[in-house]
């Protein structure tokens, strides 16, 4: 009621706003123009470091170390793909790319599976301790991983898992579960209750309900989660360093690149090409699935 | 007829979300997740606390000695000091810049472009970002051509080039800048979503009352999105406490840039001191408890509001 009144009084004011003197309008246009220029400058400044890396990665090694990448923008142009050939074949980045995929795919699918099962129960079932367990789990979201790493390393070493893919699969699955459960439970709980009731009354089991109604309806949330978890694992250094640090054969790209920094010091042609190689997939995902990516971020930090 | 009425009444009065007939079934659904968390999170968590009271190879109980070392050893105090610097500057810069930029570009034509440009670093790894910024910070002796963008700019304006990652008066800030570059986009995107939720009428009303951008920002925008600011700030604090990759890749914790998470790794692998590494991990955990308390309270309030 009060809202309606406000709306009514605001509407005519809006109209009068458009009929304001031209000078005020001009000032506002000008300030909008300034803001646009500022915004574009900001976007440029933010992008320059990445552009610098991209250009450097295509320059001959001798030039990288003797002149800035911006000089390459002017002719004569000397671009080459030899840095990429070198890192893929000689520096083992090809193998590392494969390792990153081998690590990231199960580390994304497993927490999604176990997380969605648990989220379904938290959203639609009633059992003693439900809220307590749920709060305990979402609290784990913000606990630093370091708190679990030392004993995990001891356990994995004693059963011979250190240096194996399975060690990082298990670690990433456990560390990814709290966020997965949090995100999915919120989405599941917001599904239309009538729909589930109807299917339930028709005699569908929880299992069928889950696979035929809940999951298909939750594809946007599942997509956000998949992108998030995948990028998190793909970009992870710490977990890989702790559990795969001793075994270069199964090291993902982040780990391989980090160790190249140590070996090469200032020698940048290898680093630039390998860094860009490891960015390629995340960037493709970002540009094609930006919507889901941002939705996931918003679900994790601001609700509603 | 009577049956259907009683059925609909029972449905209506039934407590919401009551699905399973047996708690046992619910446990089957949450079982795998709970088991994984118990084995790979809760058990190691408890074990770390025990280990932190033991010596390097976990053979002897030494009480609080590891903790005493952390708070008395000069090197360790430097580590804590650096972490504090990260925490204050990193949080203030990401949240402050994020808020300001989100506000300025809100409802401007190029908004989408700017947000994308700022957001891209979020998708790439901290390792790649560190390589990107090593390139910006590269230092050559003054008599040579500067390859790094920052030093080239300094030379252009007739200043002496700086070894950004080595010079202790700037190197911590140089590392924090990388973090700010990566995470400001996150803050902008979240804040901008919150700004879109402010009713247009309120902003127009303030404008009609003669409020300029500055007044609008402090008197209308900030108070209205205060809850979001709190959430983003806690997210940044938690994130920055755990800072590892940037420091590990760019300086390895040398030149007095060490932070707790890097020192944790060094204690574990360079010195094999499981006790000290565990104590550092517990310290990170303790630092997060106040933030966690606020977070839980917020979530509980939200849940109460929903029901």
Coordinates of C-alpha atoms in Angstrom, one line a residue, chain A residues 6-7 10 13-14 16-17 20 28 31-32 35-36 38-40 42-50 52-53 56 59 63-70 114-128 130-135 137-157 170-171 173-175 177-178 181-182 185-186 189-190 193 196-198 200-201 205-207 209-211 228 231 234-238 241-243 253-255 257-258 261 264-268 271-272 274-276 278-279 282-283 286-287 290 293-294 297-298 300-303, chain B residues 7 11-12 14-34 36-37 39-49 51 57-58 97 100-101 104-105 107-129 131-136 138-140 144-150 152-153 180-182 184-186 189-191 193-194 200-201 204-205 207-208 213 227-228 231-232 235 238 242-245 248-250 261-262 264-265 268-269 274-275 277-278 280-285 288 291-293 295-296 298-300 302-303 306:
Chain A
X6 CA 5.6 6.0 -3.3
X7 CA 5.4 4.6 -6.9
X10 CA 7.7 9.0 -8.0
X13 CA 8.7 13.2 -10.7
X14 CA 10.4 11.0 -13.2
X16 CA 9.6 16.2 -14.7
X17 CA 13.1 15.0 -14.5
X20 CA 14.8 19.5 -16.6
X28 CA 25.2 14.9 -16.5
X31 CA 30.1 13.4 -16.4
X32 CA 28.7 10.2 -17.9
X35 CA 33.0 8.0 -16.5
X36 CA 32.9 6.0 -19.7
X38 CA 37.7 6.3 -17.2
X39 CA 36.0 2.8 -17.4
X40 CA 37.6 2.1 -20.7
X42 CA 40.6 0.9 -16.4
X43 CA 39.7 -2.0 -18.7
X44 CA 42.9 -1.3 -20.7
X45 CA 45.2 -1.1 -17.7
X46 CA 43.8 -4.3 -16.3
X47 CA 44.3 -6.1 -19.6
X48 CA 47.9 -4.9 -20.3
X49 CA 49.8 -7.4 -18.2
X50 CA 48.0 -10.3 -19.9
X52 CA 52.1 -8.5 -22.5
X53 CA 52.4 -12.1 -21.6
X56 CA 56.0 -12.1 -25.2
X59 CA 58.6 -13.6 -29.5
X63 CA 64.4 -10.6 -28.2
X64 CA 62.4 -11.3 -25.0
X65 CA 65.5 -10.7 -22.9
X66 CA 66.8 -7.6 -24.7
X67 CA 63.7 -5.5 -25.5
X68 CA 60.3 -4.9 -24.0
X69 CA 57.3 -6.7 -25.5
X70 CA 55.7 -3.4 -26.6
X114 CA 28.5 -37.1 -3.7
X115 CA 27.6 -33.5 -3.1
X116 CA 24.3 -33.7 -5.0
X117 CA 23.2 -36.9 -3.2
X118 CA 23.9 -35.2 0.1
X119 CA 22.3 -31.9 -0.9
X120 CA 19.1 -33.7 -1.9
X121 CA 18.8 -35.3 1.6
X122 CA 19.6 -31.9 3.2
X123 CA 17.0 -30.2 1.1
X124 CA 14.1 -32.7 1.1
X125 CA 14.5 -35.2 3.9
X126 CA 13.9 -34.8 7.6
X127 CA 16.2 -36.6 9.9
X128 CA 17.7 -36.0 13.3
X130 CA 20.1 -32.5 9.8
X131 CA 20.7 -28.8 10.5
X132 CA 23.6 -29.4 12.7
X133 CA 25.4 -31.6 10.1
X134 CA 24.6 -29.1 7.3
X135 CA 26.0 -26.2 9.3
X137 CA 29.6 -28.9 6.5
X138 CA 29.2 -25.4 5.2
X139 CA 31.4 -24.1 7.9
X140 CA 34.2 -26.3 6.5
X141 CA 34.0 -24.2 3.3
X142 CA 36.2 -21.6 4.9
X143 CA 38.6 -23.7 6.9
X144 CA 42.1 -23.5 5.5
X145 CA 43.2 -26.7 3.7
X146 CA 46.5 -26.5 5.5
X147 CA 44.8 -27.8 8.6
X148 CA 44.3 -31.2 6.9
X149 CA 47.4 -31.5 4.8
X150 CA 50.1 -32.8 7.2
X151 CA 48.2 -35.8 8.5
X152 CA 46.8 -36.5 5.0
X153 CA 50.3 -36.6 3.7
X154 CA 51.3 -39.0 6.4
X155 CA 48.3 -41.3 5.7
X156 CA 48.9 -41.2 1.9
X157 CA 52.6 -41.9 2.3
X170 CA 40.5 -37.9 -3.0
X171 CA 41.8 -34.7 -1.5
X173 CA 36.8 -34.4 -3.7
X174 CA 36.8 -33.9 0.1
X175 CA 37.9 -30.2 -0.1
X177 CA 32.3 -31.1 -1.1
X178 CA 31.4 -28.4 1.4
X181 CA 26.7 -29.3 -0.9
X182 CA 26.1 -25.6 0.1
X185 CA 21.2 -27.7 -1.3
X186 CA 20.1 -24.1 -1.8
X189 CA 15.4 -26.5 -1.7
X190 CA 14.1 -23.7 -4.0
X193 CA 7.5 -28.3 -3.9
X196 CA 8.0 -33.2 -6.1
X197 CA 4.9 -33.8 -4.0
X198 CA 3.0 -34.8 -7.1
X200 CA 5.9 -38.6 -4.7
X201 CA 2.2 -39.2 -4.5
X205 CA 10.9 -43.3 -5.1
X206 CA 13.4 -40.7 -3.8
X207 CA 15.9 -42.3 -6.1
X209 CA 12.7 -38.3 -8.1
X210 CA 16.4 -37.4 -7.8
X211 CA 17.4 -38.6 -11.2
X228 CA 33.9 -23.7 -10.4
X231 CA 38.8 -24.2 -12.5
X234 CA 42.9 -26.8 -12.7
X235 CA 44.4 -23.8 -11.1
X236 CA 45.4 -25.4 -7.8
X237 CA 49.0 -25.5 -6.9
X238 CA 49.1 -26.3 -3.2
X241 CA 52.6 -29.6 -4.6
X242 CA 52.0 -31.5 -1.4
X243 CA 50.8 -34.8 -2.8
X253 CA 50.7 -27.7 -15.3
X254 CA 50.6 -25.4 -12.4
X255 CA 53.2 -27.5 -10.6
X257 CA 55.4 -24.2 -14.3
X258 CA 56.2 -23.4 -10.7
X261 CA 60.4 -20.7 -12.4
X264 CA 65.1 -20.9 -15.2
X265 CA 65.1 -17.8 -13.1
X266 CA 65.0 -14.9 -15.5
X267 CA 64.7 -17.0 -18.6
X268 CA 61.3 -16.0 -19.7
X271 CA 57.6 -19.4 -18.8
X272 CA 55.6 -17.1 -21.0
X274 CA 53.8 -22.4 -20.6
X275 CA 51.8 -19.9 -18.6
X276 CA 49.7 -19.0 -21.6
X278 CA 47.8 -23.3 -18.8
X279 CA 45.5 -20.3 -19.2
X282 CA 40.2 -21.5 -18.3
X283 CA 39.9 -18.6 -20.7
X286 CA 35.4 -18.2 -19.1
X287 CA 34.4 -16.7 -22.4
X290 CA 30.7 -16.7 -18.3
X293 CA 30.6 -18.8 -13.8
X294 CA 29.2 -15.5 -12.5
X297 CA 30.1 -16.8 -7.7
X298 CA 27.0 -14.9 -6.8
X300 CA 28.5 -18.5 -3.1
X301 CA 28.6 -15.0 -1.8
X302 CA 25.3 -13.1 -2.0
X303 CA 22.1 -15.1 -1.8
Chain B
X7 CA -5.7 -35.8 2.2
X11 CA -0.6 -32.5 2.9
X12 CA -1.0 -28.9 3.9
X14 CA 2.5 -31.8 6.9
X15 CA 5.8 -30.3 7.9
X16 CA 7.5 -29.1 4.7
X17 CA 10.2 -31.2 3.1
X18 CA 9.2 -34.4 5.0
X19 CA 10.2 -37.1 2.6
X20 CA 11.8 -40.1 4.1
X21 CA 10.0 -42.6 6.2
X22 CA 13.2 -43.7 7.9
X23 CA 16.2 -41.6 9.0
X24 CA 18.2 -44.5 7.8
X25 CA 17.4 -43.7 4.2
X26 CA 18.6 -40.1 4.6
X27 CA 21.9 -41.4 6.0
X28 CA 22.4 -43.5 2.9
X29 CA 22.1 -40.3 0.9
X30 CA 24.5 -38.2 2.9
X31 CA 26.7 -41.2 3.9
X32 CA 29.3 -41.0 1.1
X33 CA 29.9 -37.3 1.5
X34 CA 30.0 -37.5 5.3
X36 CA 34.7 -38.6 2.8
X37 CA 34.7 -35.5 4.9
X39 CA 38.3 -39.4 6.7
X40 CA 39.9 -36.6 4.6
X41 CA 39.0 -33.6 6.6
X42 CA 37.8 -34.0 10.1
X43 CA 40.2 -36.7 11.2
X44 CA 43.3 -34.9 9.7
X45 CA 41.9 -31.7 11.3
X46 CA 42.0 -33.2 14.8
X47 CA 45.3 -34.9 14.1
X48 CA 46.9 -31.6 13.1
X49 CA 46.0 -30.1 16.4
X51 CA 50.8 -32.8 15.9
X57 CA 59.1 -36.0 13.8
X58 CA 56.1 -36.3 16.0
X97 CA 38.5 -0.6 -5.5
X100 CA 34.3 2.2 -6.2
X101 CA 34.5 0.7 -9.7
X104 CA 31.2 4.2 -11.2
X105 CA 30.5 1.8 -14.0
X107 CA 24.5 1.7 -15.7
X108 CA 27.3 3.0 -17.9
X109 CA 27.3 1.7 -21.5
X110 CA 30.6 -0.1 -21.3
X111 CA 29.8 -1.8 -18.0
X112 CA 29.9 -5.3 -19.4
X113 CA 33.2 -4.8 -21.1
X114 CA 34.9 -3.4 -18.0
X115 CA 33.5 -6.1 -15.8
X116 CA 34.8 -8.8 -18.2
X117 CA 38.3 -7.2 -18.4
X118 CA 38.5 -7.0 -14.6
X119 CA 37.1 -10.5 -14.2
X120 CA 39.3 -12.4 -16.6
X121 CA 42.2 -12.8 -14.0
X122 CA 39.8 -14.7 -11.8
X123 CA 39.7 -17.6 -14.3
X124 CA 43.4 -18.0 -14.6
X125 CA 45.7 -19.6 -12.0
X126 CA 47.7 -17.7 -9.5
X127 CA 50.7 -19.4 -11.0
X128 CA 50.0 -17.9 -14.4
X129 CA 49.2 -14.6 -12.9
X131 CA 54.3 -15.3 -14.4
X132 CA 52.4 -12.4 -16.0
X133 CA 53.5 -10.1 -13.2
X134 CA 57.1 -11.3 -13.1
X135 CA 57.2 -9.9 -16.6
X136 CA 55.8 -6.6 -15.4
X138 CA 61.5 -7.6 -14.5
X139 CA 64.5 -5.6 -13.5
X140 CA 67.7 -5.0 -15.6
X144 CA 70.6 -1.8 -20.0
X145 CA 67.2 -1.6 -21.8
X146 CA 64.4 -2.3 -19.3
X147 CA 62.3 -5.3 -20.4
X148 CA 59.8 -5.0 -17.6
X149 CA 56.9 -2.6 -18.2
X150 CA 57.0 -1.0 -14.8
X152 CA 60.5 0.9 -18.6
X153 CA 57.9 3.4 -17.5
X180 CA 44.5 -7.1 -6.1
X181 CA 44.7 -7.5 -9.9
X182 CA 43.3 -11.0 -9.6
X184 CA 39.1 -6.9 -7.7
X185 CA 37.0 -8.3 -10.5
X186 CA 35.3 -10.7 -8.1
X189 CA 30.9 -8.5 -10.0
X190 CA 29.4 -9.2 -6.6
X191 CA 29.0 -5.5 -5.7
X193 CA 24.9 -7.5 -8.6
X194 CA 24.0 -5.9 -5.2
X200 CA 15.8 2.7 -9.2
X201 CA 13.3 5.0 -7.4
X204 CA 16.3 8.9 -8.6
X205 CA 14.8 10.4 -5.5
X207 CA 19.3 12.7 -7.4
X208 CA 16.2 14.9 -7.4
X213 CA 27.7 10.9 -7.2
X227 CA 25.5 -6.8 4.1
X228 CA 27.1 -7.6 0.8
X231 CA 30.3 -10.9 2.9
X232 CA 32.9 -9.8 0.4
X235 CA 35.7 -13.7 1.8
X238 CA 39.8 -15.7 4.5
X242 CA 45.8 -18.5 3.1
X243 CA 47.8 -16.6 0.4
X244 CA 50.3 -19.1 -1.0
X245 CA 50.7 -19.4 -4.7
X248 CA 55.7 -19.2 -3.6
X249 CA 56.0 -18.6 -7.3
X250 CA 57.3 -15.0 -7.4
X261 CA 51.1 -20.5 4.3
X262 CA 54.5 -20.5 2.5
X264 CA 53.9 -23.9 6.4
X265 CA 55.1 -25.5 3.2
X268 CA 56.9 -29.3 6.0
X269 CA 59.1 -30.0 3.0
X274 CA 55.7 -31.7 11.1
X275 CA 55.1 -30.1 14.5
X277 CA 54.0 -26.9 10.1
X278 CA 50.9 -28.1 12.1
X280 CA 51.2 -22.8 11.6
X281 CA 48.2 -24.5 10.2
X282 CA 46.4 -24.3 13.5
X283 CA 47.3 -20.6 13.7
X284 CA 45.6 -20.0 10.3
X285 CA 42.6 -21.9 11.6
X288 CA 39.7 -17.5 10.8
X291 CA 35.3 -14.5 10.7
X292 CA 33.7 -17.9 10.8
X293 CA 31.6 -16.9 13.8
X295 CA 29.6 -16.0 8.8
X296 CA 27.7 -18.7 10.7
X298 CA 24.7 -14.5 9.1
X299 CA 23.8 -17.8 7.5
X300 CA 21.6 -18.7 10.5
X302 CA 19.3 -15.9 6.6
X303 CA 17.9 -19.4 7.2
X306 CA 13.7 -17.9 4.8

